[in-house]
Amino acid sequence: MINAIKYSRFLNSIAEEIDISPSKYQDAVNRYEAVGLWLERGDYEEFSDELTIYPQGSFRLGTVVRPIKNGFESSYDIDLVCELPMDKEIVAPRLVKSIVGDRIKEHGIYRQLLQEEGKRCWTLEYAEEDGIGFHLDILPAVPNPLTNADASIAITNKRDFSYSWSASNPKGYGVWFDNKNRSAFEFVLHEQKQSIQARSPDIFLRVEDVPNQLVRTPLQRAIQLMKRHRDVYFDDRHSNEYSPISIVITTLAGHFYRSELDTFTALSNIVDRLHAHAELIANQSINSTSPIKRTQDGKWYIGNPVNSNENFAERWHEDNHARAIAFFTWIDALNRDLVEIIKETRSEDIRKILSTSLGIAIATAHFELIVPVRSENIEVPKIHIPHAAKPWRV
Amino acid sequence: MEDELLNQIKELQCVHDGLILVRKSASETVLSGILNFEASVDGYETISSRFEIDLIVPIDYPETLPCVRETSKKIDSNYDHINSDGTLCLAIPIEERRVFSEQPSLLGFINRLLIPYCYGYCYWKKYQIHPFGEAEHGFKGIVHFYMNSLQLKDEVSVLSVISYLYEHGYRGHHRCPCGSDQIVRKCHGKLLRSLIEQHSTHTLENDFLSILIYCSEKNEREVIKIPERLHRQILRILQTAQKQCR
Ligand SMILES: [Zn+2]
């Protein structure tokens, strides 16, 4: 048995490790503000009002996870919306995409960092000296309000050589997520800012200087851990094209979070509630109040909480429900690896399960929080030295 | 190489699970953490110890070998075998490569080079004696390494051998550069062939230049005499190298 309090502390340390560090966060903000300023200061013939730049996705939501690629920790992805004050009805998506791209290319350095045109965005790739770089994805967009005070936008979509619009509402989604997070956020706010400031006094002179964006609730921690587990679980699996997308994980976790104030309890409750939906694969019964639904025609529905027309699970029925099956198989593994493990008694098994499911580097670094550090009964490698080189000095 | 490196890291971590992959950049991969071991040496006491290290694996590994830093200041700063950049000086480069070639993997590097070094340090700390001896510093150490391992009679022969290796590589039917009047195959053949196999272009060139600088300086002070023939050969090598630079 692992002590639940210790285990929660362990999970927090893991989440902290895969999270963006305060200094990296500051770097990222500086980088994107500089890009934002450059875009704002452009001389645009097509419009006269100000354009706006804001983060969306995990960077906005505080659920950033350092991606893992082929077993290695890799660069952070940061998504920015660049909203041009243009009328969707009279402007073509191709033009919106190229206005932003052209302006980026006017800058000597950005031109060099710019990657090949993406489906929806322009990507600047920053290789940093410490080896932990960023991908800055800039999504050109225009306002697309459904009602008066609505923050919905239309983003461009490139397919082969033609462009179309897609609906999106990152600001609205952010507000929805903040609401789910609010009461826990208030609760952890002060304590976390204090501890962040204490650990990085050279970055934040005072506790008040720590931005809210760096505070993490158990919901955000749980989402980070789920994403990490997913990344490791699907990293070398053939089914990785069916790996659940982050927005699905974030949305469902948001729905199933009940403001639990400890990371393990939050994670285990979310996973439990998701687990209970696995029977939807066999059973097409429609529970109209659940966030995961089957529709009359056997398809799946996980609605965008701020735009019910957008279905995050619209492809789940394809390939014989491959994405749905992958999702629930993964939830099963997640339950076994990160929730049920608390009942495990042998520390070697605990080590093994946690290091294979979270990444060996990250998990081993924090084992001392839950299992006794190497004692005599744990093998120290025995090395025989038959002959040896002589030490030297240049 | 990416996959191969990953496998080597996994193999290493199976034995030394305190070493953790901490970062990977365009120029290097770094493992960091704790190295626990119990090391035995015939005729000496068994030593158990624990070091905290950074293992820095360069992007062109195994062409270039990893380097190691000790991170917990366990090794006295006055210990003689730490380079000025803080890396541990495990051995003379070619000897390091020879030992590495016996088990060419990260695990081999740790078990055959780093742990013996750590053992040597612990033993020295206790008894002020180096159980495996120590190489002389700088160029002198390199010259003496060749002299001892090839059983050469003097420094000029070392210069002759390294110039030959740098210019020709291994040629079994040539006259042996040691000055014995026999052909290479019948004289230093085996040893020269394995030297060539173990060297990278870079380390061979380094050793050639190190030995050349060392001998030239002694030649100038008239402590040794570089024969005319060898002198002309070296000029030829340097001219060719210069041309290639242009
Ligand atoms: Zn010979």
XYZ file of C-alpha atoms and ligand atoms in Angstrom:
641
model
C 0.000 0.000 0.000
C 1.235 3.449 -0.832
C 0.282 6.178 1.560
C -2.243 8.344 -0.317
C -0.823 11.616 0.909
C 2.683 10.646 -0.137
C 1.377 9.389 -3.440
C -0.390 12.677 -4.096
C 2.861 14.464 -3.364
C 4.629 12.150 -5.794
C 2.027 12.849 -8.487
C 2.420 16.576 -7.918
C 6.184 16.316 -8.295
C 5.795 14.394 -11.529
C 3.296 16.908 -12.845
C 5.587 19.743 -11.863
C 8.416 18.110 -13.735
C 6.498 17.720 -16.994
C 4.979 21.166 -16.578
C 6.688 24.262 -17.874
C 9.116 25.721 -15.328
C 8.636 29.324 -14.169
C 11.707 30.470 -16.060
C 10.646 28.629 -19.229
C 7.182 30.108 -18.823
C 8.712 33.565 -18.625
C 10.810 32.851 -21.729
C 7.750 31.653 -23.598
C 5.745 34.733 -22.623
C 8.594 36.997 -23.710
C 8.862 35.185 -27.009
C 5.184 35.312 -27.802
C 4.784 38.896 -26.669
C 7.611 39.873 -29.009
C 5.919 38.046 -31.879
C 2.616 39.653 -30.878
C 4.150 43.106 -30.911
C 5.670 42.450 -34.317
C 2.313 41.362 -35.695
C 0.507 44.304 -34.086
C 2.936 46.817 -35.559
C 2.534 45.653 -39.130
C 1.368 47.999 -41.832
C -1.752 46.261 -43.076
C -3.684 47.557 -46.070
C -6.549 45.161 -45.445
C -7.766 46.539 -42.087
C -7.327 49.529 -39.826
C -8.391 48.327 -36.339
C -6.016 46.589 -33.953
C -5.411 42.883 -34.270
C -5.240 40.834 -31.063
C -2.946 38.057 -29.957
C -3.738 35.630 -27.146
C -2.721 32.158 -26.050
C -5.086 29.233 -26.346
C -4.903 25.522 -25.645
C -2.828 24.005 -22.881
C -0.671 27.078 -22.422
C -3.779 29.145 -21.748
C -5.417 26.442 -19.650
C -2.387 25.684 -17.507
C -2.257 22.056 -18.615
C 1.030 22.178 -20.533
C 2.913 18.928 -20.732
C 6.333 18.563 -22.173
C 5.869 16.193 -25.115
C 7.738 12.955 -25.345
C 8.863 11.772 -28.770
C 10.475 8.390 -29.311
C 11.255 8.175 -25.644
C 12.876 11.587 -25.423
C 11.572 14.715 -23.788
C 11.049 17.269 -26.564
C 9.936 20.868 -27.163
C 6.887 22.611 -25.671
C 3.994 23.484 -27.953
C 2.476 26.896 -27.444
C -0.635 27.938 -29.360
C -1.414 31.565 -30.082
C -4.447 32.988 -31.793
C -3.812 35.987 -34.038
C -7.240 37.519 -34.533
C -7.486 39.982 -37.406
C -10.260 42.614 -37.282
C -11.792 41.521 -40.586
C -15.248 40.431 -41.625
C -15.491 36.709 -42.172
C -18.249 37.181 -44.723
C -16.109 39.221 -47.105
C -12.592 37.946 -46.575
C -11.165 34.668 -47.853
C -9.394 32.310 -45.423
C -6.420 32.143 -47.767
C -5.900 35.899 -47.433
C -6.130 35.809 -43.623
C -3.543 33.054 -43.489
C -1.196 34.874 -45.856
C -1.494 38.294 -44.172
C -0.142 36.765 -40.977
C 2.438 34.635 -42.773
C 3.714 37.571 -44.831
C 4.117 39.741 -41.778
C 6.089 37.007 -40.000
C 8.341 36.658 -43.036
C 9.125 40.385 -42.958
C 11.136 39.778 -39.781
C 14.680 38.548 -40.404
C 14.798 36.179 -37.444
C 11.223 34.922 -37.591
C 11.693 34.151 -41.256
C 14.479 31.791 -40.260
C 12.487 30.179 -37.448
C 9.402 29.745 -39.623
C 8.503 26.197 -40.572
C 6.636 25.011 -43.628
C 3.043 26.242 -43.718
C 0.828 24.195 -41.425
C -2.770 23.128 -41.889
C -4.087 25.789 -39.548
C -1.113 27.704 -38.297
C 2.295 29.183 -38.837
C 4.922 27.608 -36.641
C 8.035 29.282 -35.277
C 10.531 26.829 -33.931
C 12.800 28.088 -31.193
C 15.738 25.863 -30.392
C 16.923 27.026 -26.994
C 20.409 26.790 -25.587
C 19.385 24.502 -22.765
C 17.908 22.054 -25.272
C 14.321 22.700 -24.161
C 12.819 24.564 -27.085
C 9.391 25.830 -28.106
C 7.081 25.401 -31.029
C 5.079 28.570 -31.284
C 1.958 27.857 -33.337
C 0.278 31.019 -34.555
C -3.315 30.525 -35.694
C -4.639 33.234 -37.993
C -8.329 33.908 -37.250
C -11.167 36.390 -37.651
C -14.098 37.097 -35.289
C -17.145 34.917 -35.816
C -19.599 35.846 -33.031
C -22.683 33.656 -32.787
C -24.379 36.099 -30.457
C -23.578 39.601 -29.332
C -21.005 39.072 -26.587
C -19.661 35.845 -28.031
C -15.887 35.410 -28.499
C -16.134 32.738 -31.193
C -13.678 32.931 -34.045
C -13.217 31.361 -37.442
C -9.833 29.801 -38.122
C -8.384 28.884 -41.477
C -7.995 25.343 -42.675
C -5.689 24.379 -45.505
C -6.300 21.206 -47.417
C -4.026 20.613 -50.364
C -4.281 23.992 -52.091
C -7.685 25.151 -50.922
C -8.608 26.975 -47.739
C -11.792 26.873 -45.694
C -13.081 28.158 -42.344
C -13.484 26.179 -39.130
C -15.325 27.321 -36.036
C -13.506 27.731 -32.766
C -13.936 29.486 -29.464
C -10.775 29.318 -27.395
C -11.698 32.286 -25.198
C -15.091 30.842 -24.381
C -13.553 27.451 -23.681
C -11.015 29.111 -21.393
C -13.810 30.718 -19.399
C -15.656 27.376 -19.143
C -12.488 25.706 -17.889
C -11.761 28.504 -15.398
C -15.227 28.004 -13.940
C -14.610 24.299 -13.384
C -11.324 25.216 -11.783
C -12.383 28.238 -9.788
C -13.032 27.027 -6.264
C -9.892 24.874 -6.144
C -7.901 27.703 -7.658
C -8.910 30.105 -4.885
C -7.975 27.456 -2.383
C -4.444 26.722 -3.631
C -3.636 30.194 -4.947
C -1.724 31.693 -2.062
C 0.161 28.639 -0.927
C 1.321 27.834 -4.460
C 2.426 31.343 -5.266
C 4.452 31.362 -2.066
C 6.172 28.129 -2.908
C 6.838 29.126 -6.538
C 8.324 32.414 -5.379
C 10.451 30.643 -2.774
C 11.857 28.291 -5.398
C 12.520 30.985 -8.010
C 13.362 34.144 -6.075
C 15.535 35.371 -8.940
C 12.559 35.305 -11.310
C 9.874 36.544 -8.932
C 10.984 39.142 -6.430
C 7.708 39.045 -4.500
C 4.871 36.539 -4.080
C 2.559 38.967 -5.904
C 4.829 38.800 -8.949
C 4.001 35.133 -9.573
C 1.416 35.092 -12.391
C -1.889 33.236 -11.885
C -0.970 31.309 -15.005
C 1.587 29.310 -13.017
C -0.836 28.175 -10.297
C -2.069 24.601 -10.749
C -5.164 23.035 -9.226
C -5.617 19.288 -8.757
C -7.729 19.377 -11.947
C -4.849 20.818 -13.953
C -2.406 18.388 -12.346
C -4.712 15.455 -13.100
C -4.996 16.529 -16.748
C -1.222 16.871 -17.044
C -0.742 13.381 -15.628
C -3.371 11.929 -17.939
C -1.736 13.553 -20.948
C 1.667 12.316 -19.879
C 0.374 8.795 -19.395
C -1.267 8.975 -22.810
C 1.950 10.214 -24.455
C 3.992 7.379 -22.992
C 1.252 4.788 -23.562
C 0.814 5.623 -27.252
C 4.422 6.626 -27.974
C 5.470 3.315 -29.454
C 2.112 1.720 -30.063
C 0.849 0.999 -33.557
C -2.518 2.430 -32.610
C -1.033 5.849 -31.877
C -3.008 7.476 -34.679
C -6.065 6.807 -32.486
C -4.488 8.345 -29.405
C -7.065 10.591 -27.672
C -6.600 14.269 -28.442
C -5.851 16.632 -25.565
C -9.101 18.578 -25.901
C -11.080 15.373 -25.272
C -9.088 14.621 -22.126
C -9.315 18.204 -20.880
C -13.033 18.493 -21.560
C -13.968 15.196 -19.930
C -11.707 15.808 -16.936
C -13.322 19.236 -16.570
C -16.794 17.693 -16.608
C -15.932 14.991 -14.097
C -13.945 17.116 -11.675
C -15.758 17.925 -8.443
C -13.309 20.423 -6.986
C -11.370 17.738 -5.139
C -8.455 19.398 -3.385
C -5.905 16.674 -3.683
C -4.356 15.426 -6.905
C -4.718 11.723 -6.306
C -8.378 11.990 -5.302
C -9.096 14.215 -8.278
C -7.355 11.860 -10.692
C -8.889 8.713 -9.273
C -12.418 10.170 -9.319
C -12.054 11.405 -12.883
C -10.670 8.064 -14.029
C -13.435 6.209 -12.164
C -16.136 8.239 -13.835
C -14.555 7.756 -17.232
C -14.143 4.061 -16.581
C -17.853 3.773 -15.908
C -18.499 4.891 -19.490
C -16.601 1.994 -21.045
C -19.845 0.057 -21.372
C -20.935 2.572 -23.993
C -18.823 0.594 -26.482
C -21.087 -2.437 -26.261
C -24.213 -0.700 -25.191
C -25.609 2.054 -27.336
C -28.007 3.298 -24.673
C -28.135 7.028 -24.663
C -27.789 8.844 -21.405
C -28.598 12.378 -22.390
C -26.988 13.984 -19.362
C -23.538 12.445 -19.706
C -20.732 14.304 -21.481
C -19.994 11.169 -23.540
C -22.978 10.049 -25.599
C -23.901 7.597 -28.321
C -26.205 8.996 -30.962
C -29.115 7.191 -32.641
C -26.957 6.249 -35.604
C -24.306 4.630 -33.396
C -21.865 7.514 -33.592
C -20.233 9.214 -30.625
C -20.672 12.672 -29.203
C -18.477 14.698 -26.861
C -19.612 18.265 -27.297
C -17.508 21.358 -27.084
C -18.927 22.857 -23.868
C -19.089 26.292 -25.488
C -20.343 25.204 -28.883
C -22.552 22.136 -28.926
C -22.294 22.001 -32.725
C -18.686 20.986 -32.382
C -18.276 17.287 -31.629
C -14.811 16.343 -30.352
C -15.666 12.682 -30.945
C -16.896 13.071 -34.498
C -14.385 10.510 -35.765
C -14.819 7.957 -32.972
C -17.044 5.622 -35.015
C -14.525 5.442 -37.880
C -12.456 2.283 -38.412
C -14.893 0.254 -36.373
C -14.856 2.627 -33.387
C -11.068 2.511 -33.183
C -10.759 5.821 -31.333
C -13.434 4.916 -28.813
C -11.794 1.567 -28.170
C -8.339 3.123 -27.908
C -9.720 5.687 -25.478
C -11.301 3.194 -23.107
C -8.390 0.752 -23.348
C -6.119 3.591 -22.392
C -8.394 4.622 -19.496
C -8.146 1.045 -18.303
C -4.350 1.174 -18.366
C -4.405 4.581 -16.715
C -6.606 3.207 -13.949
C -4.291 0.273 -13.395
C -1.024 2.249 -13.607
C -1.814 5.424 -11.710
C -4.889 4.683 -9.571
C -4.940 1.007 -8.612
C -1.209 1.143 -7.970
C -1.897 2.621 -4.581
C -2.827 -0.900 -3.448
C 0.485 -2.325 -4.623
C 2.772 -3.484 -1.838
C 6.062 -4.473 -3.451
C 8.248 -1.475 -4.013
C 10.007 -3.047 -6.990
C 6.643 -3.469 -8.738
C 5.703 0.093 -7.900
C 8.947 1.325 -9.408
C 8.443 -0.722 -12.508
C 4.841 0.273 -13.153
C 5.368 3.958 -12.518
C 8.557 4.228 -14.506
C 7.148 2.458 -17.536
C 3.917 4.420 -17.462
C 5.274 7.917 -16.795
C 8.724 7.726 -18.321
C 11.645 6.233 -16.473
C 13.596 9.459 -16.144
C 10.814 11.404 -14.545
C 9.414 8.705 -12.322
C 12.706 7.525 -10.835
C 13.623 11.070 -9.907
C 10.775 11.153 -7.389
C 10.542 7.608 -6.098
C 11.971 8.540 -2.757
C 8.637 10.214 -2.041
C 6.743 6.919 -2.034
C 9.083 3.970 -1.736
C 12.046 3.654 0.583
C 15.260 4.721 -1.062
C 17.623 1.865 -1.893
C 18.250 -0.174 1.197
C 20.657 -3.099 1.598
C 18.276 -5.614 0.084
C 18.251 -3.732 -3.197
C 21.082 -4.838 -5.425
C 23.991 -2.527 -5.939
C 25.616 -3.357 -9.269
C 28.709 -5.491 -8.645
C 31.458 -4.745 -11.105
C 34.689 -6.668 -11.412
C 37.615 -4.706 -12.787
C 39.974 -7.066 -14.640
C 42.277 -4.276 -15.765
C 41.973 -0.541 -15.863
C 43.220 2.509 -17.719
C 45.489 4.950 -15.910
C 43.942 8.323 -15.138
C 45.525 11.215 -17.023
C 45.152 14.976 -17.376
C 45.393 17.250 -20.393
C 21.934 6.129 -34.243
C 18.967 7.551 -32.331
C 17.477 4.108 -31.745
C 20.833 2.574 -31.004
C 21.562 5.278 -28.437
C 18.160 4.726 -26.890
C 18.882 1.020 -26.578
C 22.227 1.724 -25.004
C 20.589 4.075 -22.521
C 18.027 1.416 -21.647
C 20.760 -1.180 -21.221
C 22.691 1.214 -19.005
C 19.635 1.978 -16.897
C 18.913 -1.697 -16.375
C 22.170 -1.879 -14.422
C 22.636 1.668 -13.160
C 19.080 2.799 -12.575
C 20.095 5.971 -10.778
C 21.153 7.542 -14.069
C 18.340 9.498 -15.587
C 17.972 10.989 -19.015
C 17.722 14.676 -18.253
C 17.996 16.369 -21.587
C 18.675 16.005 -25.241
C 19.758 18.857 -27.432
C 21.149 19.247 -30.906
C 24.671 18.725 -29.622
C 24.397 16.224 -26.790
C 22.341 13.863 -24.662
C 22.794 14.155 -20.927
C 22.175 11.517 -18.279
C 22.414 12.592 -14.728
C 22.110 11.003 -11.322
C 23.549 8.513 -8.951
C 26.080 5.825 -9.694
C 26.176 3.142 -7.011
C 28.635 0.301 -7.321
C 30.536 -2.401 -5.546
C 33.794 -2.913 -7.396
C 36.298 -5.712 -6.950
C 39.848 -5.853 -8.234
C 42.044 -8.942 -7.993
C 44.544 -8.488 -5.206
C 42.869 -5.383 -3.837
C 40.020 -4.719 -1.463
C 36.441 -4.481 -2.689
C 35.061 -0.953 -2.540
C 31.415 0.134 -2.508
C 30.697 3.728 -3.229
C 28.269 6.226 -4.617
C 29.029 9.081 -6.975
C 26.755 11.692 -8.473
C 27.562 12.318 -12.095
C 26.529 13.902 -15.362
C 27.228 11.705 -18.355
C 27.391 13.861 -21.468
C 27.016 11.904 -24.680
C 28.013 13.973 -27.724
C 25.905 13.909 -30.863
C 28.629 12.111 -32.825
C 28.986 9.347 -30.210
C 30.585 6.774 -30.553
C 32.924 8.619 -32.946
C 33.566 10.914 -29.989
C 33.316 9.329 -26.531
C 31.156 10.699 -23.720
C 32.573 12.843 -20.975
C 31.714 12.781 -17.286
C 31.382 15.402 -14.587
C 31.167 14.574 -10.926
C 28.410 16.757 -9.512
C 28.432 16.382 -5.737
C 31.992 17.603 -5.138
C 32.896 14.224 -3.701
C 36.200 14.242 -5.576
C 38.743 16.597 -3.980
C 39.404 19.588 -6.159
C 43.129 18.953 -5.738
C 42.831 15.451 -7.197
C 45.198 15.355 -10.114
C 42.945 13.760 -12.687
C 40.259 16.308 -13.347
C 40.505 18.501 -16.429
C 40.313 22.261 -16.122
C 36.782 22.168 -17.577
C 35.669 19.945 -14.688
C 35.428 16.713 -16.680
C 37.050 13.604 -15.274
C 40.191 12.530 -17.010
C 39.538 8.833 -17.294
C 42.564 7.974 -19.433
C 44.728 9.052 -22.325
C 42.298 9.319 -25.272
C 43.620 6.356 -27.224
C 43.733 4.177 -24.130
C 40.189 5.267 -23.349
C 39.165 4.216 -26.839
C 40.987 0.911 -26.532
C 39.219 0.061 -23.290
C 35.902 1.281 -24.727
C 36.351 -0.941 -27.794
C 36.237 -4.002 -25.517
C 32.592 -3.230 -24.714
C 31.507 -0.408 -27.008
C 28.340 0.808 -25.290
C 27.380 3.309 -22.608
C 27.254 0.464 -20.100
C 30.765 -0.559 -21.150
C 31.921 3.034 -20.821
C 30.591 3.229 -17.254
C 31.718 -0.234 -16.134
C 35.116 -0.326 -17.769
C 36.188 3.293 -17.591
C 34.200 5.303 -15.092
C 33.850 2.773 -12.274
C 37.578 1.850 -12.393
C 38.321 5.576 -12.240
C 36.000 5.976 -9.235
C 37.501 2.892 -7.607
C 40.979 4.340 -8.210
C 39.914 7.589 -6.608
C 38.434 5.891 -3.513
C 41.551 3.786 -3.116
C 43.833 6.779 -3.550
C 41.785 8.761 -1.039
C 42.302 6.008 1.508
C 45.940 5.052 0.868
C 47.374 7.851 -1.352
C 48.283 5.157 -3.853
C 46.899 4.734 -7.375
C 46.020 1.048 -7.714
C 46.321 1.125 -11.506
C 49.109 3.696 -11.653
C 48.641 7.104 -13.235
C 49.638 8.512 -16.580
C 51.927 11.495 -16.747
C 50.132 14.718 -17.540
C 49.799 16.310 -20.932
C 51.751 15.385 -24.034
C 54.355 13.528 -22.028
C 51.685 11.077 -20.893
C 50.683 10.449 -24.502
C 54.279 9.898 -25.658
C 54.938 7.506 -22.791
C 51.746 5.619 -23.445
C 52.925 4.790 -26.969
C 56.431 4.080 -25.782
C 55.229 1.588 -23.159
C 52.404 -0.070 -25.012
C 54.461 -0.549 -28.204
C 57.739 -1.223 -26.368
C 59.539 1.514 -28.276
C 63.063 2.465 -27.353
C 62.757 6.267 -27.332
C 60.614 9.324 -28.052
C 61.894 9.660 -31.610
C 60.551 6.177 -32.379
C 57.179 7.251 -30.990
C 57.177 10.244 -33.324
C 58.174 7.993 -36.203
C 55.372 5.517 -35.473
C 52.634 8.130 -35.061
C 53.749 10.022 -38.201
C 53.634 6.768 -40.098
C 50.171 5.884 -38.804
C 48.883 9.350 -39.552
C 50.284 9.326 -43.076
C 49.697 5.728 -44.161
C 47.422 3.968 -41.707
C 48.164 0.248 -41.598
C 50.354 -1.205 -44.383
C 51.540 -4.725 -43.618
C 54.328 -4.856 -46.211
C 55.979 -1.518 -45.359
C 59.058 -1.325 -43.234
C 58.077 -0.984 -39.587
C 58.326 2.649 -38.419
C 59.861 1.530 -35.117
C 63.214 1.274 -36.887
C 63.633 -2.499 -36.599
C 64.346 -3.113 -40.335
C 61.538 -5.697 -40.419
C 58.254 -5.366 -42.293
C 55.246 -4.152 -40.287
C 53.411 -7.470 -40.424
C 56.315 -9.281 -38.780
C 57.080 -6.544 -36.285
C 54.485 -4.163 -34.747
C 51.755 -5.285 -37.145
C 49.109 -6.456 -34.710
C 49.540 -3.516 -32.369
C 49.504 -0.916 -35.133
C 46.446 -2.445 -36.729
C 44.456 -2.298 -33.521
C 45.612 1.265 -32.878
C 44.288 2.287 -36.283
C 41.015 0.517 -35.607
C 40.581 2.232 -32.263
C 41.489 5.748 -33.355
C 39.041 8.183 -34.876
C 40.396 10.598 -37.468
C 40.226 13.255 -34.843
C 42.074 11.412 -32.067
C 44.763 10.180 -34.439
C 45.415 13.704 -35.621
C 45.433 14.938 -32.026
C 47.972 12.359 -30.959
C 50.150 13.095 -33.987
C 50.137 16.819 -33.196
C 50.647 16.296 -29.443
C 53.634 14.037 -29.985
C 55.029 16.314 -32.676
C 54.842 19.380 -30.417
C 56.412 17.483 -27.552
C 59.279 16.155 -29.669
C 59.892 19.394 -31.585
C 60.354 21.253 -28.345
C 62.869 18.671 -27.127
C 64.552 18.696 -30.533
C 64.998 22.444 -30.300
C 66.627 22.095 -26.903
C 68.768 19.380 -28.491
C 67.653 16.823 -25.902
C 66.649 14.520 -28.740
C 67.545 14.506 -32.418
C 64.823 14.089 -35.051
C 66.546 12.418 -38.027
C 66.515 14.173 -41.390
C 64.328 11.537 -43.042
C 61.617 11.746 -40.381
C 61.834 15.522 -40.484
C 61.138 15.527 -44.229
C 58.240 13.096 -43.770
C 56.641 15.374 -41.172
C 57.010 18.427 -43.414
C 55.320 16.459 -46.192
C 52.433 15.499 -43.912
C 51.959 19.052 -42.722
C 52.036 20.418 -46.264
C 49.417 17.917 -47.396
C 47.250 18.799 -44.425
C 47.589 22.471 -45.241
C 46.565 21.881 -48.840
C 43.525 19.967 -47.704
C 42.569 22.880 -45.489
C 42.526 25.160 -48.500
Zn 58.231 -2.492 -35.295
